[in-house]
Coordinates of C-alpha atoms in Angstrom, one line a residue:
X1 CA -19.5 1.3 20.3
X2 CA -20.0 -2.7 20.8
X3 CA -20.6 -4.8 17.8
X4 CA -24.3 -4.9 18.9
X5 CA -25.3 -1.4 19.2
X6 CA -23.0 -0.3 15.5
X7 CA -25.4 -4.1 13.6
X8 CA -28.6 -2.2 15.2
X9 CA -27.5 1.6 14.4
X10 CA -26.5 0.1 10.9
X11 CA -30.0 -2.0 10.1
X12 CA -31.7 1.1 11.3
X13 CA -30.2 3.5 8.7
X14 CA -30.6 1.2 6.1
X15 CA -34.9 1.1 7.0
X16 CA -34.2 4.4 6.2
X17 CA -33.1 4.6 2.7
X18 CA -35.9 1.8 2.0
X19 CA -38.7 4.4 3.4
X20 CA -36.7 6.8 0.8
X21 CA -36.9 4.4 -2.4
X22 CA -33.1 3.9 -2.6
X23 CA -30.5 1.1 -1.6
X24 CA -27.2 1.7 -0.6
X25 CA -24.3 0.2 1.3
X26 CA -22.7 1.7 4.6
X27 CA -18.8 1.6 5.8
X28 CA -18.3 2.6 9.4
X29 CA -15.1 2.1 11.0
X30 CA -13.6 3.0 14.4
X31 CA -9.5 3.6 15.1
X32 CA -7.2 3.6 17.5
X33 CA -4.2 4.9 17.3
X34 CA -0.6 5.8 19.8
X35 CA 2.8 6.9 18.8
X36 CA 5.7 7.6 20.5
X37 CA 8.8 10.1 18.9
X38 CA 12.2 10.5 20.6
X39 CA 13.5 13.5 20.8
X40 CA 17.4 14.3 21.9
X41 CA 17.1 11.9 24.5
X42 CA 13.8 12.4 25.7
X43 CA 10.1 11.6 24.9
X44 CA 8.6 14.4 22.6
X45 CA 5.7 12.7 21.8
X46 CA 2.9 10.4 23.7
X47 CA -0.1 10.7 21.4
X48 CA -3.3 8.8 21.6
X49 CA -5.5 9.7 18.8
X50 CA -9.0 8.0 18.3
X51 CA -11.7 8.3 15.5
X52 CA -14.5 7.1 14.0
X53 CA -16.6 7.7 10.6
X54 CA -19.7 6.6 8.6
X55 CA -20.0 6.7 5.4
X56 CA -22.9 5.5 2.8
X57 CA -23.4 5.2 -1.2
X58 CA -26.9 5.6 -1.8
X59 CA -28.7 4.8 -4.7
X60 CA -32.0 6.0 -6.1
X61 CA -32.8 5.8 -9.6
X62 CA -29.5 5.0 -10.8
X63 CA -27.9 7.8 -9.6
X64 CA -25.1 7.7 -6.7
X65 CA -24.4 9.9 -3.7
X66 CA -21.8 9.7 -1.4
X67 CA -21.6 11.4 2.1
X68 CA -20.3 10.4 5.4
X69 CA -20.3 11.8 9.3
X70 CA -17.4 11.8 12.3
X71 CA -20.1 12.0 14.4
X72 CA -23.0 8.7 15.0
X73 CA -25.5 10.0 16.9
X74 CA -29.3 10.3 15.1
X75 CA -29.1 13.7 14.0
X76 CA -25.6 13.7 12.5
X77 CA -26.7 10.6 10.7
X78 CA -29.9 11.7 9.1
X79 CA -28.0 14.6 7.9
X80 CA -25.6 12.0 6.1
X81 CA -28.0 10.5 4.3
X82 CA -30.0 13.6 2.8
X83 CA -26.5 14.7 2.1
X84 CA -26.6 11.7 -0.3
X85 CA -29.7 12.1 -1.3
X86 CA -29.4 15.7 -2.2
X87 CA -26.1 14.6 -4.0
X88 CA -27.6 12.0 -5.8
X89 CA -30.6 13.7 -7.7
X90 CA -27.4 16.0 -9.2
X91 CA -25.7 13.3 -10.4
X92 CA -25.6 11.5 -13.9
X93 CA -27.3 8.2 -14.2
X94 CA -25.0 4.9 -13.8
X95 CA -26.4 1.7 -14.7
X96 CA -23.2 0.6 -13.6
X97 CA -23.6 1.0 -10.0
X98 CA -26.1 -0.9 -7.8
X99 CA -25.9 -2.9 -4.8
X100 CA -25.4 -6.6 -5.6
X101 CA -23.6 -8.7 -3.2
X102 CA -26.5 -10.1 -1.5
X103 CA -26.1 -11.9 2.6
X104 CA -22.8 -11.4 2.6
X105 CA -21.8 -12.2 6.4
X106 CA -18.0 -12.3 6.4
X107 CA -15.6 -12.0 9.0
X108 CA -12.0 -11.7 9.0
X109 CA -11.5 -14.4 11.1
X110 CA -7.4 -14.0 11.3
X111 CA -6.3 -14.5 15.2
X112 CA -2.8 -13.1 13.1
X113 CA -3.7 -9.7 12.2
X114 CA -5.9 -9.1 15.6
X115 CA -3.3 -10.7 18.0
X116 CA -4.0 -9.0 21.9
X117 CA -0.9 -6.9 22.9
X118 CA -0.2 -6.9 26.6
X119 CA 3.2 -5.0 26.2
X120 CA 3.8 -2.7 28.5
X121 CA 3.9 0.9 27.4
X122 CA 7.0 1.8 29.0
X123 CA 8.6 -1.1 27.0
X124 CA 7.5 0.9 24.1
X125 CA 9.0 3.7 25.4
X126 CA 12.3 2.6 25.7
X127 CA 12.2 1.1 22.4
X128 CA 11.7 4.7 20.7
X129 CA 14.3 6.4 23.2
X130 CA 16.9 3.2 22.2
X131 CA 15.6 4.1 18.2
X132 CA 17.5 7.4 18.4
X133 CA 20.2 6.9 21.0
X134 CA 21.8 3.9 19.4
X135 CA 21.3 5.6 16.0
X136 CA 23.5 8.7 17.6
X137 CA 25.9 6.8 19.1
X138 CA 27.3 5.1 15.2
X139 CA 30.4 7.0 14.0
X140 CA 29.4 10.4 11.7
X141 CA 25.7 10.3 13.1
X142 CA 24.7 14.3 13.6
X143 CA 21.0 13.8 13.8
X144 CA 17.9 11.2 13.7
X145 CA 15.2 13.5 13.2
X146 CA 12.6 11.0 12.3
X147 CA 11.9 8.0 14.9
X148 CA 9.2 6.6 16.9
X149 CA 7.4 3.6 17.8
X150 CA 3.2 3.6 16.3
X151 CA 0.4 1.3 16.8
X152 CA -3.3 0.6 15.7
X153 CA -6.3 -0.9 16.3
X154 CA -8.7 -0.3 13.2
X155 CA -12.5 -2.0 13.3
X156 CA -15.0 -2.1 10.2
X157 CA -18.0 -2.8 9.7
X158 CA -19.8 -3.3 5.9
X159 CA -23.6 -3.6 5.6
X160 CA -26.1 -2.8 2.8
X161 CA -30.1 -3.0 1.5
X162 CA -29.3 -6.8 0.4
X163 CA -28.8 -8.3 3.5
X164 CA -25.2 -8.4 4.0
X165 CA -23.2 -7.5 7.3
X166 CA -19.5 -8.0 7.3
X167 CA -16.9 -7.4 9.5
X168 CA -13.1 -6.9 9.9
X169 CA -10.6 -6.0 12.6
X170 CA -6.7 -5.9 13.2
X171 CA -3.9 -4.5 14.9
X172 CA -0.6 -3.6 13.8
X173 CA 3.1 -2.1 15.3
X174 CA 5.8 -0.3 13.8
X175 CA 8.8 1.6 14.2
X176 CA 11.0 3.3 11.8
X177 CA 14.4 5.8 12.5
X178 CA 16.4 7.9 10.3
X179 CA 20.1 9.0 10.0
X180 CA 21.9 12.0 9.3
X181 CA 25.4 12.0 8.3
X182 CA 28.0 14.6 8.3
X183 CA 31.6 14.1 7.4
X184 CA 34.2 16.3 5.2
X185 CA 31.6 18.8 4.8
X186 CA 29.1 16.1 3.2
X187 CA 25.7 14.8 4.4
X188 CA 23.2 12.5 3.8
X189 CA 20.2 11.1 5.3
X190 CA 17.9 7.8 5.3
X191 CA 14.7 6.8 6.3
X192 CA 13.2 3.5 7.2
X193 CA 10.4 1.9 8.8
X194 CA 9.5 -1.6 10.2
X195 CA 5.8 -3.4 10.5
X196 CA 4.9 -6.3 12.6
X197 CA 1.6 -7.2 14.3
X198 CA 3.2 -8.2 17.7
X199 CA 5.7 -6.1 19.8
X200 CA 7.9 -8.3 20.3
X201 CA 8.2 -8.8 16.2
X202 CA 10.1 -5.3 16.2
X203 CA 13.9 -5.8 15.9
X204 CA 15.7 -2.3 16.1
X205 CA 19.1 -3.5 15.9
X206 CA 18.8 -4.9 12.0
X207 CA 16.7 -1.8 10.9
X208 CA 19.6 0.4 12.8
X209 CA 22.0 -0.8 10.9
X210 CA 20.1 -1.1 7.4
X211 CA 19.5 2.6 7.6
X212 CA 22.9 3.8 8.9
X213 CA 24.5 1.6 6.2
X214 CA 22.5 3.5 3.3
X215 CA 22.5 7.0 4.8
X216 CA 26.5 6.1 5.0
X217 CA 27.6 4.6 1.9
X218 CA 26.0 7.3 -0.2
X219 CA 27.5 9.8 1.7
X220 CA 30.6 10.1 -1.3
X221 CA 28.5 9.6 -3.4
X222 CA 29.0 11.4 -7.5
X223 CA 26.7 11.1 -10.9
X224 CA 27.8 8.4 -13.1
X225 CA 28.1 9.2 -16.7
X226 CA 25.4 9.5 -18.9
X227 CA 23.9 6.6 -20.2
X228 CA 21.9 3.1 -20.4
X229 CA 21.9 0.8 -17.7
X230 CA 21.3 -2.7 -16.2
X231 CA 19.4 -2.0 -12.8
X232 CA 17.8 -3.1 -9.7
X233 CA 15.6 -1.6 -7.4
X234 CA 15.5 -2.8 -4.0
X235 CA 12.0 -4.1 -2.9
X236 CA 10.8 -0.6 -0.9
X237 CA 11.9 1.6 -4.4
X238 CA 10.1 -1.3 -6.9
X239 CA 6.8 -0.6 -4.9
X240 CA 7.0 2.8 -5.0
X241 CA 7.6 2.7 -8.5
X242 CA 4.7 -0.1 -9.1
X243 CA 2.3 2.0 -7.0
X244 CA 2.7 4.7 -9.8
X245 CA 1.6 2.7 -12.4
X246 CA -1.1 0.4 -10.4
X247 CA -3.9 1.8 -12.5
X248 CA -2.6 0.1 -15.1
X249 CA -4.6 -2.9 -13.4
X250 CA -7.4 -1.3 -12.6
X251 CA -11.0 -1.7 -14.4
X252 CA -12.1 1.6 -13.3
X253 CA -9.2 3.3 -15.2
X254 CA -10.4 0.8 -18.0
X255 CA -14.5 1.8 -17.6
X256 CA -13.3 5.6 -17.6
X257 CA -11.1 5.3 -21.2
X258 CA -7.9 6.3 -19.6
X259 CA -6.4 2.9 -19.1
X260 CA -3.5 1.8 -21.6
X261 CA -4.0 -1.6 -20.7
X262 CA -7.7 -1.4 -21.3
X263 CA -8.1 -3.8 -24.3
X264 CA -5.0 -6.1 -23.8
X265 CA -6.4 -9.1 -21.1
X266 CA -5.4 -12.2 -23.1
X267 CA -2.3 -10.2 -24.2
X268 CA 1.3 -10.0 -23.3
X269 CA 2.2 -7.1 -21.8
X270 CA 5.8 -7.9 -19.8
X271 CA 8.4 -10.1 -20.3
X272 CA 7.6 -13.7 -20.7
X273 CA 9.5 -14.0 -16.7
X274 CA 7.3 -11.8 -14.8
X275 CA 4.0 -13.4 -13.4
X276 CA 2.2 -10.9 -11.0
X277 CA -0.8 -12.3 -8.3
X278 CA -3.3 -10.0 -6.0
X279 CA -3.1 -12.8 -3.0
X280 CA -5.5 -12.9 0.3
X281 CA -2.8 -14.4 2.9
X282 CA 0.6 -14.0 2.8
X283 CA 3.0 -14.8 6.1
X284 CA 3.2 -11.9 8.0
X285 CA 1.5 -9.6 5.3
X286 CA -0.3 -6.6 6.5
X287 CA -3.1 -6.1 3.5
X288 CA -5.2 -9.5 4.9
X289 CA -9.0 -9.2 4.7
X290 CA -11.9 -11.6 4.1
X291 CA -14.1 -9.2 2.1
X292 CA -13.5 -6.2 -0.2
X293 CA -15.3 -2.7 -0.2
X294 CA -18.9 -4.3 -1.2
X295 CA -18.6 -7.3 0.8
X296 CA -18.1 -9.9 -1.8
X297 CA -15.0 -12.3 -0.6
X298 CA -11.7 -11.5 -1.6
X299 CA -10.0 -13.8 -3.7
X300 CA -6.5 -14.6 -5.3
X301 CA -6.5 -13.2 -8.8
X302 CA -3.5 -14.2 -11.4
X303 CA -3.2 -10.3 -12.6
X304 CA -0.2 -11.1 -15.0
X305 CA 0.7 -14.8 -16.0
X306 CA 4.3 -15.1 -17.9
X307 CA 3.7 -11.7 -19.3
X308 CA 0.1 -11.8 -20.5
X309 CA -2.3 -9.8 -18.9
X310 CA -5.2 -12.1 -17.7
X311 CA -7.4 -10.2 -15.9
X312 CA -8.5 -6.5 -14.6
X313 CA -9.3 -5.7 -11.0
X314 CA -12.7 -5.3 -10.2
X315 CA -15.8 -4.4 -8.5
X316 CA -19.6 -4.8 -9.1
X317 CA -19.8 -1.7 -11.2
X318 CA -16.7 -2.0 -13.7
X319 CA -17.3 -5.9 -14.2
X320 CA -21.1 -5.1 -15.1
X321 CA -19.7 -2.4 -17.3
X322 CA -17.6 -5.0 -19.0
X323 CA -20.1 -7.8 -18.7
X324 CA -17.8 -9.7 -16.3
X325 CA -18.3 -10.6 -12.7
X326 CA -16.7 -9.0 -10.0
X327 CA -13.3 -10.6 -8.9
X328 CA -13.3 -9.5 -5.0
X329 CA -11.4 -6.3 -5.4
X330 CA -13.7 -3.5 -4.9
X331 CA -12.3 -0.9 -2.6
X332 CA -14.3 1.7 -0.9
X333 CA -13.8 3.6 2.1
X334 CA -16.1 6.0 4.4
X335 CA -15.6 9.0 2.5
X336 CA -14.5 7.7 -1.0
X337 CA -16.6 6.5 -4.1
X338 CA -16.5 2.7 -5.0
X339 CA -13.0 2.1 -6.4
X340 CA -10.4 -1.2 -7.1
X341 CA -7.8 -2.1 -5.1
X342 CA -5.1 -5.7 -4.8
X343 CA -4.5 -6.7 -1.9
X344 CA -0.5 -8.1 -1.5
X345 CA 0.9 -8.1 -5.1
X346 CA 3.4 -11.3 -5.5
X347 CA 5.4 -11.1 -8.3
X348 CA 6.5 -14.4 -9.1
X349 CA 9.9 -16.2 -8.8
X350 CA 12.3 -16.6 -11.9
X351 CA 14.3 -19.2 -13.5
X352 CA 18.0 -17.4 -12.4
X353 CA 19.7 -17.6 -8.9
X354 CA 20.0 -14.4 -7.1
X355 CA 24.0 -14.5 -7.9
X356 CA 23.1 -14.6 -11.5
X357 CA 20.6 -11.5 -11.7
X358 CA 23.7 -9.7 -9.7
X359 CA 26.4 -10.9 -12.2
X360 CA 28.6 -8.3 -14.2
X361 CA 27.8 -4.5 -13.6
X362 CA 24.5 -3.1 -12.6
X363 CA 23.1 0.3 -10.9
X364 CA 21.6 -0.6 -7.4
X365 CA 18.7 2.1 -6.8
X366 CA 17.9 2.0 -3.0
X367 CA 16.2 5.9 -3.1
X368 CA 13.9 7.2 -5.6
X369 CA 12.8 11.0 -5.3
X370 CA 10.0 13.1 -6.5
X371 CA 8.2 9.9 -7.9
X372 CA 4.8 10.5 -8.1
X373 CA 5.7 14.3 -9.7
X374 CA 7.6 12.4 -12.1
X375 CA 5.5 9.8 -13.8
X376 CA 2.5 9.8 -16.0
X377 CA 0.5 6.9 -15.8
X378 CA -1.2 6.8 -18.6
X379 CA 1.9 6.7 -21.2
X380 CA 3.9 5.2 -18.9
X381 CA 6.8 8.1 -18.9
X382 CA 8.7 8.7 -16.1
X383 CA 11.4 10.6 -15.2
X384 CA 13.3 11.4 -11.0
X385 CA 15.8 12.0 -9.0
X386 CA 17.9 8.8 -7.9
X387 CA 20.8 7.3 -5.4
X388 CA 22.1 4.2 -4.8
X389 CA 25.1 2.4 -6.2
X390 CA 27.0 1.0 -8.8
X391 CA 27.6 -2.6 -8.4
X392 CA 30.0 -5.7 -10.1
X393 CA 28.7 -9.0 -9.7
X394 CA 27.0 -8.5 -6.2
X395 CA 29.6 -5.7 -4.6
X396 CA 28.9 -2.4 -4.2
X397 CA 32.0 -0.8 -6.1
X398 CA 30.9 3.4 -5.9
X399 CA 27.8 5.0 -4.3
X400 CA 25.8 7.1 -7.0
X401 CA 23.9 10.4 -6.5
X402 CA 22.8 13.0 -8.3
X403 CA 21.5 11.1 -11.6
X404 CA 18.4 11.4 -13.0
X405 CA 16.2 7.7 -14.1
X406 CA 14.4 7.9 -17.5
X407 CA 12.3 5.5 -18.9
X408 CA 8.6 4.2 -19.6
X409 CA 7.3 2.1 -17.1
X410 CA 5.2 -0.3 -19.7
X411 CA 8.3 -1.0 -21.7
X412 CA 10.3 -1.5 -19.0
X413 CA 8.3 -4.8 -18.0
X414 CA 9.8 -6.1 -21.1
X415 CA 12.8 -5.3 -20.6
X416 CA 13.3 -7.6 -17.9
X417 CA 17.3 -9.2 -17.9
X418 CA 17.1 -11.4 -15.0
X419 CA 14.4 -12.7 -12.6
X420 CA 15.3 -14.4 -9.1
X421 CA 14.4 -17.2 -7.6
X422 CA 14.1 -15.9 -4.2
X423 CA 11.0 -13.9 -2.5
X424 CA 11.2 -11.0 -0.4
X425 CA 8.7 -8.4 0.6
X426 CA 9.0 -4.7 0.9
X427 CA 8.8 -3.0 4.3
X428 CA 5.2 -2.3 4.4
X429 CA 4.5 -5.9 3.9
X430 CA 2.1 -6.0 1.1
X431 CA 4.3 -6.0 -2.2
X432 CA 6.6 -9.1 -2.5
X433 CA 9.0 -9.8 -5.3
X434 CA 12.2 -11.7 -6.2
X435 CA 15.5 -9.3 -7.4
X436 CA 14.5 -8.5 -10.8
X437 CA 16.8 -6.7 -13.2
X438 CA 15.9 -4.2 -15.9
X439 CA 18.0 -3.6 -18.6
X440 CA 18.1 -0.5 -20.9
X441 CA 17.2 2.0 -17.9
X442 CA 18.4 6.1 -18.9
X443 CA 20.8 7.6 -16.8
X444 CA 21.7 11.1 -17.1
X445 CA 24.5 11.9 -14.7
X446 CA 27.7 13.3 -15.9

């Protein structure tokens, strides 16, 4: 649908729900999407996949409904929106929720994220057949089950009863392999993925040899004995590990009773080293975006500043809850309820060089397993499976399975031993962070 034709079906819906008495805010976005997978030698997957969806928050006397439609033709469409009409007289009143960014008219106006690909597609077909046949070809390799090339093309468009009509669209690439190694009886596997938005931004050769490394060196791997220990997490296993605990910074969490950092903005909550930003545009970062999921512009937001907690994220609804403004971090999409979201989290660098946040003996975690089944994040408690390796001043010394990590998550950010002064981000692209070393981390191994 051209940008014309989705601004006029878009305005016309919203006459609409004024002739009903309501306001309301609509999300539609179109996707495109094609992968490739490798498969002993051959291609075993070409998929082109496209979709698109609608969705709407109505409002009529302070009470909310949310229903969306695949489909945009008139009749789907008007059975959307008495879908969220119908849901909305059953639901309790919010005077939280309204519609109040007025005229917004943002675009994402980022030639980086939207770059035009011209590559052609059997170049992306011998990048996925070279993803599995290189893998194969390094000594002990029995498998690479998981590989493929995938790309994107995602288009959204906001608008609601105030006026506003924003709009956003990018494009993104990506790869990722795996390897399985067999040797003396013994295997182990590991899985990793690249993100670019250009072709030609894909490197298989470094990401080959990254995942063959890992899937390699824990292949001896034993349990250490039981214990505390100094540790670091490599970038992809700190996110995953943030990402379980995220709500912590969320103001919905805080409106609904259930966040632990509810009352402590203006106190410290880490260790005096960690600073933590929510930042628009960041080199090469895949979570950029002029507007958030009411339209209001996004913003940079000092979350965490030398371990006190300076602010919440949030949207129209929790900040009027709070009597705050909204800090640009709503997050809605087609068929979800209004919500908070960062965009890329920066933790910030530290006063030690990376040689001395690797100095003396340390664990190395480079896999975490069963995370999210593992972790309460409310009190913080956690609890999985773990490999990686045992390390002296920088070297790898014995590769580590079989332990389980203990600890709780809100202590642990005071428990911080070391901070570098180096950035990196994580594979995805939207979580950076210098090494950082915890101390006092439960081990149970042997």
């Amino acid at each position: 649908m051209s940008q014309l034709d989705m601004n006029h079906l878009l305005g016309s819906l919203l006459n609409k729900v004024a002739d009903l008495g309501a306001e309301a805010d609509l999300i539609a976005n179109q996707d495109r999407a094609f992968s490739l997978k490798a498969d002993k030698g051959e291609l075993g997957e070409y998929k082109v996949t496209s979709s698109q969806q609608l969705g709407i928050r109505l409002i009529k006397d302070g009470r909310v409904g949310i229903a969306y439609s695949e489909s945009l033709d008139e009749v789907a469409l008007d059975a959307m929106l008495q879908d969220a009409l119908d849901a909305s007289r059953f639901a309790r009143v919010d005077a939280d929720q309204a519609i109040r960014v007025s005229n917004s008219h943002l675009h994402t106006d980022s030639a980086e994220i939207n770059q035009p690909d011209n590559t052609p597609v059997e170049e992306k077909i011998a990048l996925t057949l070279r993803l599995e046949a290189d893998m194969l070809a390094l000594p002990d390799v029995t498998g690479a089950p998981y590989n493929g090339f995938f790309e994107g093309e995602s288009r959204l468009w906001l608008a609601n009863s105030q006026g506003s009509l924003c709009q956003h669209r990018e494009f993104s690439v990506g790869c990722h392999s795996s390897a399985l190694i067999e040797r003396d009886g013994r295997q182990s596997m590991h899985y990793q993925g690249q993100y670019a938005r250009r072709f030609d931004e894909l490197d298989a050769a470094p990401l080959i040899e990254q995942i063959h490394a890992v899937a390699d060196g824990l292949l001896l791997g034993e349990a250490v004995p039981s214990g505390r220990y100094s540790a670091l997490f490599t970038l992809n296993c700190l996110a995953s590990l943030f990402g379980c605990f995220q709500a912590a910074l969320s103001g919905k969490w805080a409106q609904q009773g259930i966040n632990p950092w509810r009352d402590k903005v203006g106190q410290g909550v880490a260790s005096r080293w960690l600073t933590l930003e929510s930042r628009v545009q960041m080199p090469g970062g895949m979570k950029i975006k002029a507007f958030d999921g009411e339209g209001a512009p996004t913003r940079d937001l000092l979350l965490i500043g030398e371990g006190e907690l300076k602010t919440l994220l949030h949207n129209s609804a929790t900040a009027h809850h709070f009597g705050l403004q909204s800090n640009g971090a709503a997050a809605r999409s087609a068929r979800g309820a209004l919500d908070v979201s960062p965009r890329h989290l920066v933790f910030g660098t530290g006063p030690h060089s990376e040689a001395e946040v690797k100095a003396g003996e340390y664990l190395e975690l480079v896999k975490l397993d069963g995370l999210h089944s593992g972790a309460d994040a409310v009190s913080g408690d956690f609890s999985f499976g773990a490999s990686g390796f045992l390390c002296r001043d920088g070297v790898r010394i014995q590769p580590v399975r079989g332990i389980t990590v203990a600890g709780n998550f809100y202590r642990l950010l005071g428990e911080l031993e070391a901070v570098g002064d180096r950035l990196h981000h994580d594979d995805g692209k939207g979580f950076y962070a210098p090494l950082i070393r915890f101390g006092g981390l439960s081990i149970a191994g042997k």
